[in-house]
Tab-separated table of C-alpha atoms and ligand atoms in Angstrom:
chain	number	residue	atom	x	y	z
A	256	MET	CA	42.121	41.360	153.613
A	257	LEU	CA	42.402	38.111	155.712
A	258	PHE	CA	38.944	36.963	154.745
A	259	ASP	CA	39.510	38.025	150.874
A	260	GLY	CA	42.329	35.972	150.869
A	261	ALA	CA	41.441	32.880	152.489
A	262	VAL	CA	38.200	33.223	149.804
A	263	LYS	CA	41.036	33.389	146.989
A	264	ALA	CA	43.159	30.896	148.005
A	265	GLY	CA	40.156	28.361	148.282
A	266	ALA	CA	40.432	28.008	152.125
A	267	ILE	CA	36.895	29.003	152.634
A	268	SER	CA	33.918	29.982	150.456
A	269	SER	CA	31.132	32.511	151.110
A	270	SER	CA	27.419	32.943	149.766
A	271	ALA	CA	24.663	35.590	150.418
A	272	PRO	CA	22.823	35.384	154.018
A	273	ASP	CA	19.609	33.724	154.454
A	274	ALA	CA	16.895	36.048	154.441
A	275	LYS	CA	15.007	34.289	156.973
A	276	GLY	CA	18.122	34.188	159.098
A	277	LEU	CA	18.966	37.728	158.816
A	278	GLU	CA	15.287	38.750	159.555
A	279	ILE	CA	15.602	36.475	162.766
A	280	ARG	CA	18.806	38.306	163.507
A	281	GLY	CA	17.195	41.710	163.323
A	282	LYS	CA	14.697	40.856	165.427
A	283	ILE	CA	17.240	39.623	168.415
A	284	GLU	CA	19.287	42.460	167.898
A	285	ASN	CA	16.380	44.692	168.071
A	286	VAL	CA	15.450	43.090	171.466
A	287	MET	CA	19.039	43.122	172.671
A	288	ILE	CA	19.264	46.864	172.044
A	289	LYS	CA	15.724	47.555	174.067
A	290	MET	CA	17.366	45.729	176.928
A	291	GLY	CA	20.393	47.573	176.758
A	292	LYS	CA	18.868	50.737	176.928
A	293	LYS	CA	16.356	49.780	180.012
A	294	ALA	CA	19.190	48.903	181.913
A	295	GLN	CA	21.302	51.914	180.741
A	296	GLU	CA	18.431	54.054	181.965
A	297	HIS	CA	17.860	52.114	185.179
A	298	GLN	CA	21.895	52.536	186.111
A	299	PHE	CA	22.261	56.007	184.948
A	300	GLY	CA	18.982	56.880	187.071
A	301	GLU	CA	20.532	55.235	190.105
A	302	LEU	CA	23.366	57.518	189.741
A	303	GLY	CA	21.510	60.393	190.018
A	304	THR	CA	22.491	64.107	188.290
A	305	GLY	CA	24.681	67.024	189.045
A	306	THR	CA	26.002	67.206	192.368
A	307	GLU	CA	24.384	63.944	193.479
A	308	ARG	CA	26.136	62.124	190.718
A	309	LEU	CA	29.402	63.726	191.555
A	310	ASN	CA	28.982	62.582	195.337
A	311	LYS	CA	28.149	59.148	194.205
A	312	ILE	CA	31.492	59.013	191.877
A	313	MET	CA	33.755	60.827	194.409
A	314	ALA	CA	32.502	58.265	197.206
A	315	GLU	CA	33.404	55.093	195.274
A	316	ALA	CA	36.819	56.811	193.770
A	317	SER	CA	37.732	56.982	197.466
A	318	LYS	CA	38.229	53.258	197.465
A	319	CYS	CA	40.806	53.459	194.834
A	320	ILE	CA	44.181	51.983	195.399
A	321	LYS	CA	45.940	53.559	192.474
A	322	CYS	CA	46.739	50.422	190.929
A	323	TYR	CA	46.610	51.661	187.240
A	324	GLY	CA	44.635	48.996	186.173
A	325	CYS	CA	41.946	51.080	184.714
A	326	ILE	CA	44.637	53.240	182.901
A	327	GLU	CA	46.703	50.515	181.673
A	328	ASN	CA	44.051	48.457	180.227
A	329	CYS	CA	42.226	51.157	178.563
A	330	PRO	CA	42.047	51.231	174.707
A	331	ILE	CA	41.552	54.648	174.604
A	332	CYS	CA	44.329	55.981	177.063
A	333	TYR	CA	46.913	57.737	174.571
A	334	CYS	CA	49.689	59.752	176.753
A	335	VAL	CA	53.079	58.331	176.921
A	336	GLU	CA	53.723	60.625	180.063
A	337	CYS	CA	50.547	60.002	182.226
A	338	SER	CA	49.355	62.745	183.828
A	339	THR	CA	47.868	60.917	186.818
A	340	LYS	CA	51.845	60.013	187.391
A	341	LYS	CA	52.645	63.969	187.620
A	342	PRO	CA	53.327	65.003	191.123
A	343	HIS	CA	52.049	68.645	190.737
A	344	LEU	CA	48.766	67.119	189.375
A	345	VAL	CA	48.479	63.925	191.833
A	346	ARG	CA	50.495	64.021	194.742
A	347	PRO	CA	52.795	60.849	195.102
A	348	GLY	CA	52.610	58.198	197.735
A	349	ILE	CA	48.814	59.099	198.898
A	350	ILE	CA	46.025	56.456	198.822
A	351	PRO	CA	43.227	56.608	197.858
A	352	PRO	CA	44.780	59.131	195.463
A	353	ASP	CA	43.241	62.846	195.160
A	354	PHE	CA	40.393	62.937	193.017
A	355	MET	CA	42.456	64.659	190.271
A	356	PHE	CA	43.523	61.125	189.624
A	357	GLN	CA	39.873	60.145	188.439
A	358	MET	CA	39.074	63.930	186.830
A	359	ILE	CA	42.221	63.596	184.589
A	360	ARG	CA	40.802	60.516	183.122
A	361	PHE	CA	37.535	61.853	182.605
A	362	ALA	CA	38.810	65.155	180.771
A	363	HIS	CA	41.123	63.109	178.691
A	364	ILE	CA	38.732	60.587	177.244
A	365	ALA	CA	35.138	61.145	178.605
A	366	ASP	CA	34.183	61.963	174.958
A	367	SER	CA	35.968	59.072	173.305
A	368	CYS	CA	35.217	56.001	175.948
A	369	ILE	CA	33.758	53.147	173.843
A	370	ASN	CA	32.581	51.609	176.807
A	371	CYS	CA	34.014	48.433	176.466
A	372	GLY	CA	34.349	47.906	180.532
A	373	GLN	CA	37.619	46.901	180.963
A	374	CYS	CA	38.316	49.736	183.694
A	375	SER	CA	35.336	47.784	185.650
A	376	GLU	CA	36.062	44.661	185.042
A	377	LEU	CA	39.607	45.113	186.112
A	378	CYS	CA	39.360	47.301	188.970
A	379	PRO	CA	40.376	45.497	191.970
A	380	MET	CA	38.342	47.779	194.337
A	381	ASP	CA	35.094	46.864	192.104
A	382	ILE	CA	34.496	50.584	191.529
A	383	PRO	CA	32.410	50.972	188.695
A	384	ASN	CA	34.500	53.067	186.388
A	385	SER	CA	33.156	52.375	182.939
A	386	LEU	CA	29.677	53.454	184.165
A	387	TYR	CA	31.031	56.771	185.189
A	388	MET	CA	33.148	57.384	181.903
A	389	HIS	CA	30.166	56.319	179.795
A	390	SER	CA	27.455	58.300	181.476
A	391	GLN	CA	29.839	61.354	180.837
A	392	GLN	CA	30.339	60.038	177.197
A	393	VAL	CA	26.625	60.146	176.550
A	394	GLU	CA	25.859	63.306	177.449
A	395	LEU	CA	29.069	64.728	175.596
A	396	GLU	CA	27.798	62.850	172.717
A	397	LYS	CA	24.456	64.846	172.757
A	398	MET	CA	26.431	68.097	172.736
A	399	PHE	CA	29.091	67.558	170.143
A	400	GLY	CA	27.895	64.299	168.205
A	401	HIS	CA	31.278	62.782	168.347
A	402	LYS	CA	30.389	58.756	168.602
A	403	PRO	CA	33.428	56.823	169.717
A	404	GLY	CA	34.361	53.814	167.688
A	405	TYR	CA	32.299	55.045	164.676
A	406	ASP	CA	33.320	58.580	164.003
A	407	MET	CA	37.093	58.771	162.656
A	408	THR	CA	37.093	62.777	163.302
A	409	MET	CA	38.763	63.921	166.468
A	410	PRO	CA	36.870	64.302	169.669
A	411	VAL	CA	36.384	67.593	170.893
A	412	LEU	CA	38.399	67.007	174.050
A	413	SER	CA	41.277	66.536	172.161
A	414	TYR	CA	41.587	70.186	171.109
A	415	ALA	CA	41.465	71.403	175.028
A	416	GLU	CA	43.323	68.110	176.743
A	417	GLU	CA	47.306	66.978	176.154
A	418	MET	CA	47.939	69.082	173.083
A	419	ASP	CA	51.567	67.528	173.041
A	420	GLU	CA	50.543	63.911	173.252
A	421	ARG	CA	47.700	64.096	170.435
A	422	GLU	CA	50.261	65.960	168.075
A	423	ARG	CA	52.864	63.383	168.753
A	424	LEU	CA	50.328	60.923	167.618
A	425	HIS	CA	49.937	62.571	164.590
A	426	ALA	CA	53.070	63.131	163.954
A	427	THR	CA	54.155	59.504	164.496
A	428	GLY	CA	51.086	57.560	163.641
A	429	SER	CA	52.019	55.478	166.627
A	430	ASP	CA	49.168	54.329	169.104
A	431	MET	CA	46.822	56.781	166.686
A	432	ILE	CA	43.661	55.421	168.212
A	433	TYR	CA	41.574	57.554	165.651
A	434	ASP	CA	43.497	56.792	162.422
A	435	ASN	CA	45.300	53.441	162.904
A	436	VAL	CA	42.656	51.409	165.055
A	437	PHE	CA	40.908	50.226	162.184
A	438	LYS	CA	43.643	49.757	159.719
A	439	GLU	CA	45.119	46.508	158.947
B	754	LIG	S1	35.151	51.600	179.582
B	754	LIG	FE1	36.024	53.301	178.296
B	754	LIG	S2	37.153	54.316	180.085
B	754	LIG	FE2	37.015	52.274	180.747
B	754	LIG	S3	38.748	51.040	179.448
B	754	LIG	FE3	37.010	51.161	178.033
B	754	LIG	S4	37.166	52.936	176.640
B	754	LIG	FE4	38.564	52.823	178.686
B	755	LIG	S1	41.814	49.941	188.759
B	755	LIG	FE1	40.656	50.701	190.377
B	755	LIG	S2	41.722	50.998	191.950
B	755	LIG	FE2	43.008	50.591	190.373
B	755	LIG	S3	43.746	52.712	189.842
B	755	LIG	FE3	41.751	52.802	188.726
B	755	LIG	S4	39.931	52.682	189.860
B	755	LIG	FE4	41.866	52.594	191.276
């Protein structure tokens, strides 16, 4: 590893962390986690549930100009042939795109979204894509126990969606988000 190499080369040195510093850091982290959970509850609460939530997402999605920013910048998207570009699934040349455009993203990665925020941050229409995806991920994690970013096993949607693309990832190892992402 880079760090071990730098220590070995004498470029840097390391020592045990200061106990008091660790304690303070632990307290700060706890406060931040509590604040994050509170903000999450508030944001999910505003989304509503069931049909109400779906209607809100569809209304926001109707602003989409199909720039592909959310897809191209998502670290989880894995298909070489993006299904959102297949004319039998999403009609070409229509803005806003059919809601199927968003549904394809949900169906492929709702269980593996790491909530990095890129799809919201980079959306020119300010659609809170990451909130929508993350709200689904939280529910799927409760159902299936897959923890994105921690769990190196395949998420449940990988057994139902884009089998060919997943098999390609396994066969080639390229872009393998679950096996390679943390490798050197
Ligand atoms: S928040 Fe989730 S869906 Fe959005 S870019 Fe990050 S990993 Fe992809
Ligand atoms: S980044 Fe926003 S506008 Fe662009 S395709 Fe995604 S949702 Fe649509």
